[in-house]
């Protein structure tokens, strides 16, 4: 009799504890986004074709803008864009200025420490872009890392990090405006830039016959692009499933073709 009473008390205690834990557990960020009715997306606006900000209209356009709108539709919420910049992307992320960072964001261990990454959306790697007449001069890092070579980089992101890790003798010049940085190469103010292969292909199209991507199919390193999420497993699960469906039903491919093909 005593044993049965004790067992009953234990069962009641465990049930009460489970109910209390369920009631006191904080809601997920996914729940907050749906309840709020908006998805806050951090973007730099200076990385075509992923994201571009029109300073006159303050409107974002680009591949990841279209993807953000598709994600908002899947969530049933509006998309609110929050402008950030590569040098302060980490700081803004940690300050919870946005729920997700999009716009050509590369996966890094430092970023992984602070949040979660979605399923990768693109395989990447750093490769040079130079004036077409100079492509043969910059095939390897050894070719580039010579005194007299002028390497241009945008500040605060993986491009600058890669250049400083691999360039010791060549000159590294930091240029603040990533929207016109490739014009500096075209004008002869710099010799090359090492950036993601997808960007070199895009900029080659924007400067036909002037700038050429250097072996974009064989970049110097390996990296992937993904969406950087605040640390919430429910939100990551939703975004991963949305990406999976998008890639399977062709909607991802249509958006990709509109910007990269």
Short mmCIF file of N, CA, C and O in Angstrom, two decimals, residues 4-115:
data_model
loop_
_atom_site.label_atom_id
_atom_site.label_comp_id
_atom_site.label_asym_id
_atom_site.label_seq_id
_atom_site.Cartn_x
_atom_site.Cartn_y
_atom_site.Cartn_z
N UNK A 4 2.56 1.67 -3.33
CA UNK A 4 1.66 2.21 -4.38
C UNK A 4 1.46 3.70 -4.17
O UNK A 4 1.41 4.48 -5.12
N UNK A 5 1.30 4.12 -2.90
CA UNK A 5 1.11 5.56 -2.62
C UNK A 5 2.35 6.35 -3.03
O UNK A 5 2.25 7.42 -3.63
N UNK A 6 3.53 5.78 -2.74
CA UNK A 6 4.78 6.46 -3.09
C UNK A 6 4.92 6.59 -4.61
O UNK A 6 5.29 7.64 -5.15
N UNK A 7 4.59 5.50 -5.30
CA UNK A 7 4.67 5.50 -6.76
C UNK A 7 3.70 6.53 -7.35
O UNK A 7 4.01 7.22 -8.32
N UNK A 8 2.52 6.63 -6.76
CA UNK A 8 1.55 7.60 -7.23
C UNK A 8 2.02 9.02 -7.03
O UNK A 8 1.84 9.89 -7.87
N UNK A 9 2.66 9.28 -5.88
CA UNK A 9 3.19 10.62 -5.60
C UNK A 9 4.31 10.99 -6.57
O UNK A 9 4.41 12.12 -7.05
N UNK A 10 5.17 10.01 -6.84
CA UNK A 10 6.26 10.26 -7.79
C UNK A 10 5.71 10.58 -9.18
O UNK A 10 6.15 11.51 -9.86
N UNK A 11 4.70 9.80 -9.62
CA UNK A 11 4.10 10.04 -10.93
C UNK A 11 3.45 11.42 -10.99
O UNK A 11 3.59 12.13 -11.99
N UNK A 12 2.75 11.80 -9.92
CA UNK A 12 2.12 13.11 -9.89
C UNK A 12 3.15 14.22 -9.92
O UNK A 12 2.99 15.25 -10.59
N UNK A 13 4.25 14.00 -9.17
CA UNK A 13 5.32 15.00 -9.15
C UNK A 13 5.95 15.18 -10.53
O UNK A 13 6.18 16.29 -10.99
N UNK A 14 6.22 14.06 -11.20
CA UNK A 14 6.82 14.13 -12.53
C UNK A 14 5.89 14.80 -13.53
O UNK A 14 6.33 15.58 -14.38
N UNK A 15 4.60 14.51 -13.43
CA UNK A 15 3.63 15.15 -14.33
C UNK A 15 3.59 16.65 -14.10
O UNK A 15 3.59 17.44 -15.05
N UNK A 16 3.56 17.05 -12.82
CA UNK A 16 3.52 18.48 -12.50
C UNK A 16 4.79 19.18 -12.99
O UNK A 16 4.75 20.29 -13.50
N UNK A 17 5.93 18.49 -12.82
CA UNK A 17 7.20 19.06 -13.26
C UNK A 17 7.22 19.25 -14.76
O UNK A 17 7.69 20.26 -15.28
N UNK A 18 6.70 18.27 -15.51
CA UNK A 18 6.67 18.35 -16.97
C UNK A 18 5.78 19.49 -17.43
O UNK A 18 6.12 20.25 -18.34
N UNK A 19 4.61 19.63 -16.78
CA UNK A 19 3.69 20.72 -17.14
C UNK A 19 4.31 22.06 -16.84
O UNK A 19 4.25 23.01 -17.64
N UNK A 20 4.97 22.15 -15.67
CA UNK A 20 5.61 23.42 -15.29
C UNK A 20 6.72 23.78 -16.26
O UNK A 20 6.86 24.93 -16.68
N UNK A 21 7.52 22.78 -16.64
CA UNK A 21 8.62 23.02 -17.57
C UNK A 21 8.09 23.49 -18.92
O UNK A 21 8.64 24.38 -19.55
N UNK A 22 6.99 22.86 -19.35
CA UNK A 22 6.40 23.25 -20.64
C UNK A 22 5.86 24.66 -20.58
O UNK A 22 6.01 25.45 -21.52
N UNK A 23 5.26 25.03 -19.46
CA UNK A 23 4.69 26.36 -19.32
C UNK A 23 5.76 27.43 -19.19
O UNK A 23 5.60 28.56 -19.65
N UNK A 24 6.87 27.08 -18.52
CA UNK A 24 7.91 28.07 -18.26
C UNK A 24 8.95 28.17 -19.37
O UNK A 24 9.74 29.09 -19.39
N UNK A 25 8.97 27.16 -20.27
CA UNK A 25 9.96 27.18 -21.35
C UNK A 25 9.71 28.37 -22.28
O UNK A 25 8.57 28.65 -22.66
N UNK A 26 10.77 29.11 -22.61
CA UNK A 26 10.59 30.26 -23.49
C UNK A 26 10.19 29.83 -24.90
O UNK A 26 10.58 28.75 -25.36
N UNK A 27 9.41 30.65 -25.56
CA UNK A 27 9.03 30.35 -26.93
C UNK A 27 10.22 30.47 -27.86
O UNK A 27 11.22 31.12 -27.55
N UNK A 28 10.15 29.84 -29.00
CA UNK A 28 11.25 29.89 -29.95
C UNK A 28 11.23 31.21 -30.71
O UNK A 28 10.22 31.92 -30.74
N UNK A 29 12.35 31.52 -31.36
CA UNK A 29 12.39 32.72 -32.20
C UNK A 29 11.43 32.57 -33.38
O UNK A 29 10.85 33.55 -33.84
N UNK A 30 11.27 31.35 -33.85
CA UNK A 30 10.31 31.11 -34.92
C UNK A 30 8.92 31.54 -34.48
O UNK A 30 8.20 32.21 -35.24
N UNK A 31 8.54 31.18 -33.26
CA UNK A 31 7.24 31.61 -32.73
C UNK A 31 7.16 33.13 -32.66
O UNK A 31 6.13 33.73 -33.01
N UNK A 32 8.26 33.76 -32.23
CA UNK A 32 8.28 35.22 -32.10
C UNK A 32 8.11 35.89 -33.46
O UNK A 32 7.40 36.90 -33.58
N UNK A 33 8.76 35.35 -34.48
CA UNK A 33 8.67 35.92 -35.83
C UNK A 33 7.24 35.85 -36.35
O UNK A 33 6.71 36.82 -36.88
N UNK A 34 6.63 34.69 -36.19
CA UNK A 34 5.25 34.51 -36.65
C UNK A 34 4.30 35.43 -35.88
O UNK A 34 3.42 36.07 -36.47
N UNK A 35 4.49 35.52 -34.58
CA UNK A 35 3.64 36.37 -33.76
C UNK A 35 3.85 37.84 -34.10
O UNK A 35 2.89 38.63 -34.19
N UNK A 36 5.10 38.24 -34.32
CA UNK A 36 5.42 39.62 -34.67
C UNK A 36 4.91 39.98 -36.05
O UNK A 36 4.56 41.13 -36.33
N UNK A 37 4.92 39.01 -36.95
CA UNK A 37 4.45 39.24 -38.32
C UNK A 37 5.51 39.78 -39.25
O UNK A 37 5.22 40.16 -40.38
N UNK A 38 6.76 39.80 -38.78
CA UNK A 38 7.86 40.29 -39.62
C UNK A 38 9.10 39.44 -39.40
O UNK A 38 9.38 38.97 -38.29
N UNK A 39 9.85 39.24 -40.47
CA UNK A 39 11.15 38.60 -40.44
C UNK A 39 12.20 39.68 -40.68
O UNK A 39 12.20 40.32 -41.73
N UNK A 40 13.08 39.90 -39.72
CA UNK A 40 14.10 40.93 -39.85
C UNK A 40 15.33 40.33 -40.52
O UNK A 40 15.94 39.41 -39.99
N UNK A 41 15.67 40.87 -41.70
CA UNK A 41 16.76 40.33 -42.51
C UNK A 41 17.89 41.36 -42.57
O UNK A 41 17.70 42.46 -43.06
N UNK A 42 19.06 40.98 -42.09
CA UNK A 42 20.23 41.86 -42.17
C UNK A 42 20.92 41.71 -43.51
O UNK A 42 21.16 40.59 -43.97
N UNK A 43 21.23 42.85 -44.16
CA UNK A 43 21.89 42.84 -45.46
C UNK A 43 22.84 44.02 -45.56
O UNK A 43 22.56 45.11 -45.06
N UNK A 44 23.97 43.80 -46.26
CA UNK A 44 24.91 44.90 -46.47
C UNK A 44 24.51 45.79 -47.64
O UNK A 44 24.83 46.98 -47.65
N UNK A 45 23.86 45.21 -48.64
CA UNK A 45 23.44 46.00 -49.79
C UNK A 45 24.54 46.40 -50.74
O UNK A 45 24.35 47.26 -51.60
N UNK A 46 25.72 45.75 -50.62
CA UNK A 46 26.84 46.17 -51.46
C UNK A 46 27.52 44.99 -52.16
O UNK A 46 28.69 45.06 -52.52
N UNK A 47 26.78 43.91 -52.35
CA UNK A 47 27.39 42.69 -52.87
C UNK A 47 26.52 42.12 -53.98
O UNK A 47 25.75 41.19 -53.77
N UNK A 48 26.63 42.67 -55.17
CA UNK A 48 25.89 42.16 -56.32
C UNK A 48 26.48 40.83 -56.75
O UNK A 48 27.68 40.62 -56.68
N UNK A 49 25.65 39.89 -57.22
CA UNK A 49 24.21 39.99 -57.43
C UNK A 49 23.38 39.53 -56.22
O UNK A 49 22.18 39.37 -56.34
N UNK A 50 24.05 39.31 -55.08
CA UNK A 50 23.31 38.83 -53.91
C UNK A 50 22.42 39.91 -53.30
O UNK A 50 21.26 39.66 -52.98
N UNK A 51 22.97 41.10 -53.15
CA UNK A 51 22.20 42.19 -52.56
C UNK A 51 22.76 43.53 -53.01
O UNK A 51 23.99 43.71 -53.08
N UNK A 52 21.86 44.45 -53.31
CA UNK A 52 22.26 45.79 -53.72
C UNK A 52 21.23 46.79 -53.18
O UNK A 52 20.02 46.56 -53.31
N UNK A 53 21.70 47.85 -52.58
CA UNK A 53 20.82 48.87 -52.01
C UNK A 53 20.86 50.12 -52.87
O UNK A 53 21.93 50.71 -53.09
N UNK A 54 19.69 50.53 -53.37
CA UNK A 54 19.56 51.80 -54.08
C UNK A 54 19.50 52.90 -53.04
O UNK A 54 18.53 52.99 -52.28
N UNK A 55 20.52 53.75 -52.98
CA UNK A 55 20.60 54.78 -51.94
C UNK A 55 19.53 55.85 -52.10
O UNK A 55 19.20 56.55 -51.13
N UNK A 56 18.98 55.97 -53.30
CA UNK A 56 17.92 56.98 -53.52
C UNK A 56 16.59 56.48 -53.00
O UNK A 56 15.88 57.17 -52.27
N UNK A 57 16.25 55.25 -53.37
CA UNK A 57 14.94 54.70 -52.98
C UNK A 57 15.02 53.90 -51.68
O UNK A 57 13.98 53.56 -51.12
N UNK A 58 16.26 53.58 -51.24
CA UNK A 58 16.48 52.73 -50.05
C UNK A 58 15.83 51.35 -50.23
O UNK A 58 15.39 50.74 -49.27
N UNK A 59 15.81 50.89 -51.48
CA UNK A 59 15.24 49.58 -51.78
C UNK A 59 16.35 48.58 -52.08
O UNK A 59 17.27 48.87 -52.84
N UNK A 60 16.22 47.39 -51.50
CA UNK A 60 17.16 46.30 -51.75
C UNK A 60 16.69 45.47 -52.93
O UNK A 60 15.50 45.19 -53.08
N UNK A 61 17.63 45.05 -53.76
CA UNK A 61 17.35 44.10 -54.84
C UNK A 61 18.49 43.09 -54.89
O UNK A 61 19.58 43.35 -54.40
N UNK A 62 18.22 41.93 -55.49
CA UNK A 62 19.26 40.93 -55.65
C UNK A 62 18.73 39.53 -55.42
O UNK A 62 17.58 39.32 -55.06
N UNK A 63 19.60 38.57 -55.65
CA UNK A 63 19.25 37.16 -55.49
C UNK A 63 18.71 36.87 -54.09
O UNK A 63 17.65 36.26 -53.93
N UNK A 64 19.46 37.30 -53.08
CA UNK A 64 19.04 36.98 -51.72
C UNK A 64 17.87 37.84 -51.24
O UNK A 64 17.23 37.51 -50.24
N UNK A 65 17.58 38.92 -51.93
CA UNK A 65 16.36 39.69 -51.65
C UNK A 65 15.15 38.88 -52.11
O UNK A 65 14.15 38.75 -51.39
N UNK A 66 15.25 38.33 -53.31
CA UNK A 66 14.17 37.49 -53.81
C UNK A 66 13.99 36.24 -52.93
O UNK A 66 12.86 35.80 -52.67
N UNK A 67 15.11 35.70 -52.47
CA UNK A 67 15.03 34.55 -51.58
C UNK A 67 14.40 34.93 -50.24
O UNK A 67 13.62 34.17 -49.66
N UNK A 68 14.75 36.09 -49.72
CA UNK A 68 14.17 36.56 -48.46
C UNK A 68 12.67 36.74 -48.58
O UNK A 68 11.90 36.38 -47.67
N UNK A 69 12.23 37.28 -49.70
CA UNK A 69 10.79 37.47 -49.91
C UNK A 69 10.08 36.11 -49.98
O UNK A 69 8.97 35.95 -49.46
N UNK A 70 10.73 35.14 -50.62
CA UNK A 70 10.15 33.80 -50.70
C UNK A 70 10.08 33.16 -49.31
O UNK A 70 9.10 32.48 -48.98
N UNK A 71 11.10 33.38 -48.50
CA UNK A 71 11.09 32.85 -47.13
C UNK A 71 10.00 33.51 -46.31
O UNK A 71 9.28 32.84 -45.55
N UNK A 72 9.85 34.83 -46.45
CA UNK A 72 8.79 35.53 -45.74
C UNK A 72 7.41 35.00 -46.11
O UNK A 72 6.55 34.83 -45.25
N UNK A 73 7.24 34.73 -47.39
CA UNK A 73 5.96 34.18 -47.86
C UNK A 73 5.71 32.81 -47.24
O UNK A 73 4.58 32.51 -46.82
N UNK A 74 6.75 31.98 -47.18
CA UNK A 74 6.60 30.65 -46.58
C UNK A 74 6.25 30.75 -45.10
O UNK A 74 5.48 29.93 -44.58
N UNK A 75 6.80 31.75 -44.42
CA UNK A 75 6.51 31.96 -43.01
C UNK A 75 5.17 32.64 -42.78
O UNK A 75 4.62 32.59 -41.67
N UNK A 76 4.66 33.29 -43.83
CA UNK A 76 3.42 34.04 -43.69
C UNK A 76 3.62 35.37 -43.01
O UNK A 76 2.71 35.88 -42.33
N UNK A 77 4.82 35.97 -43.20
CA UNK A 77 5.12 37.26 -42.56
C UNK A 77 5.72 38.21 -43.59
O UNK A 77 6.14 37.80 -44.67
N UNK A 78 5.81 39.49 -43.22
CA UNK A 78 6.46 40.48 -44.05
C UNK A 78 7.96 40.47 -43.77
O UNK A 78 8.40 40.06 -42.71
N UNK A 79 8.74 40.94 -44.73
CA UNK A 79 10.19 41.00 -44.58
C UNK A 79 10.60 42.44 -44.28
O UNK A 79 10.23 43.37 -45.01
N UNK A 80 11.35 42.61 -43.23
CA UNK A 80 11.89 43.92 -42.86
C UNK A 80 13.40 43.87 -43.03
O UNK A 80 14.09 43.07 -42.39
N UNK A 81 13.93 44.72 -43.90
CA UNK A 81 15.37 44.71 -44.18
C UNK A 81 16.09 45.67 -43.24
O UNK A 81 15.66 46.81 -43.03
N UNK A 82 17.19 45.18 -42.69
CA UNK A 82 18.01 45.97 -41.77
C UNK A 82 19.39 46.11 -42.41
O UNK A 82 20.09 45.12 -42.62
N UNK A 83 19.78 47.34 -42.74
CA UNK A 83 21.07 47.53 -43.37
C UNK A 83 22.20 47.37 -42.36
O UNK A 83 22.16 47.91 -41.26
N UNK A 84 23.20 46.62 -42.76
CA UNK A 84 24.39 46.45 -41.95
C UNK A 84 25.59 46.63 -42.87
O UNK A 84 25.45 47.10 -44.00
N UNK A 85 26.78 46.28 -42.42
CA UNK A 85 27.99 46.38 -43.23
C UNK A 85 28.93 45.27 -42.79
O UNK A 85 28.87 44.79 -41.66
N UNK A 86 29.81 44.86 -43.68
CA UNK A 86 30.69 43.73 -43.35
C UNK A 86 31.52 43.97 -42.09
O UNK A 86 31.64 43.06 -41.26
N UNK A 87 32.09 45.18 -41.88
CA UNK A 87 32.89 45.37 -40.67
C UNK A 87 32.09 45.26 -39.37
O UNK A 87 32.67 44.99 -38.31
N UNK A 88 30.77 45.50 -39.44
CA UNK A 88 29.98 45.46 -38.21
C UNK A 88 28.89 44.38 -38.24
O UNK A 88 28.01 44.37 -37.39
N UNK A 89 29.00 43.47 -39.19
CA UNK A 89 28.00 42.41 -39.31
C UNK A 89 27.93 41.58 -38.03
O UNK A 89 26.84 41.29 -37.52
N UNK A 90 29.08 41.17 -37.52
CA UNK A 90 29.11 40.37 -36.30
C UNK A 90 28.52 41.13 -35.13
O UNK A 90 27.71 40.59 -34.35
N UNK A 91 28.90 42.39 -34.98
CA UNK A 91 28.40 43.21 -33.87
C UNK A 91 26.89 43.37 -33.94
O UNK A 91 26.19 43.25 -32.92
N UNK A 92 26.37 43.64 -35.12
CA UNK A 92 24.92 43.79 -35.29
C UNK A 92 24.19 42.47 -35.04
O UNK A 92 23.09 42.46 -34.47
N UNK A 93 24.81 41.37 -35.45
CA UNK A 93 24.21 40.06 -35.21
C UNK A 93 24.11 39.78 -33.71
O UNK A 93 23.06 39.37 -33.21
N UNK A 94 25.21 40.04 -33.01
CA UNK A 94 25.23 39.80 -31.57
C UNK A 94 24.25 40.71 -30.83
O UNK A 94 23.72 40.34 -29.78
N UNK A 95 24.02 41.90 -31.38
CA UNK A 95 23.08 42.85 -30.77
C UNK A 95 21.63 42.54 -31.12
O UNK A 95 20.73 43.30 -30.75
N UNK A 96 21.41 41.44 -31.86
CA UNK A 96 20.06 41.00 -32.24
C UNK A 96 19.33 42.06 -33.06
O UNK A 96 18.14 42.30 -32.88
N UNK A 97 20.06 42.66 -34.00
CA UNK A 97 19.45 43.64 -34.89
C UNK A 97 18.58 42.97 -35.96
O UNK A 97 17.74 43.62 -36.57
N UNK A 98 18.81 41.68 -36.19
CA UNK A 98 18.03 40.95 -37.19
C UNK A 98 17.96 39.48 -36.81
O UNK A 98 18.75 38.99 -36.01
N UNK A 99 17.00 38.80 -37.41
CA UNK A 99 16.79 37.37 -37.15
C UNK A 99 17.70 36.50 -38.01
O UNK A 99 18.07 35.39 -37.61
N UNK A 100 18.02 37.00 -39.19
CA UNK A 100 18.77 36.22 -40.17
C UNK A 100 19.60 37.17 -41.01
O UNK A 100 19.15 38.26 -41.35
N UNK A 101 20.83 36.78 -41.33
CA UNK A 101 21.68 37.57 -42.22
C UNK A 101 21.71 36.88 -43.58
O UNK A 101 21.98 35.68 -43.67
N UNK A 102 21.42 37.65 -44.61
CA UNK A 102 21.40 37.14 -45.98
C UNK A 102 22.16 38.14 -46.86
O UNK A 102 22.41 39.26 -46.45
N UNK A 103 22.50 37.70 -48.06
CA UNK A 103 23.20 38.62 -48.96
C UNK A 103 24.62 38.19 -49.23
O UNK A 103 25.55 39.00 -49.14
N UNK A 104 24.82 36.91 -49.56
CA UNK A 104 26.16 36.43 -49.89
C UNK A 104 27.02 36.17 -48.68
O UNK A 104 28.24 36.37 -48.73
N UNK A 105 26.43 35.69 -47.60
CA UNK A 105 27.18 35.44 -46.36
C UNK A 105 27.88 34.08 -46.44
O UNK A 105 27.25 33.06 -46.72
N UNK A 106 29.17 34.08 -46.18
CA UNK A 106 29.95 32.85 -46.19
C UNK A 106 29.96 32.21 -44.81
O UNK A 106 29.94 32.90 -43.79
N UNK A 107 30.01 30.90 -44.79
CA UNK A 107 30.11 30.17 -43.53
C UNK A 107 31.52 30.30 -42.98
O UNK A 107 32.50 30.02 -43.69
N UNK A 108 31.65 30.74 -41.73
CA UNK A 108 32.95 30.79 -41.06
C UNK A 108 32.78 30.23 -39.65
O UNK A 108 31.68 30.26 -39.10
N UNK A 109 33.86 29.76 -39.08
CA UNK A 109 33.80 29.24 -37.72
C UNK A 109 33.46 30.34 -36.72
O UNK A 109 32.74 30.11 -35.74
N UNK A 110 33.98 31.54 -36.93
CA UNK A 110 33.69 32.65 -36.02
C UNK A 110 32.19 32.96 -36.00
O UNK A 110 31.61 33.21 -34.94
N UNK A 111 31.57 32.94 -37.17
CA UNK A 111 30.14 33.19 -37.23
C UNK A 111 29.35 32.01 -36.66
O UNK A 111 28.33 32.20 -36.01
N UNK A 112 29.85 30.81 -36.89
CA UNK A 112 29.18 29.63 -36.38
C UNK A 112 29.14 29.63 -34.85
O UNK A 112 28.19 29.14 -34.24
N UNK A 113 30.14 30.23 -34.22
CA UNK A 113 30.18 30.31 -32.76
C UNK A 113 29.03 31.17 -32.22
O UNK A 113 28.59 30.98 -31.09
N UNK A 114 28.58 32.10 -33.02
CA UNK A 114 27.58 33.06 -32.56
C UNK A 114 26.15 32.69 -32.95
O UNK A 114 25.19 33.16 -32.34
N UNK A 115 25.99 31.88 -33.96
CA UNK A 115 24.65 31.53 -34.43
C UNK A 115 24.64 30.20 -35.13
O UNK A 115 25.53 29.36 -34.92
#
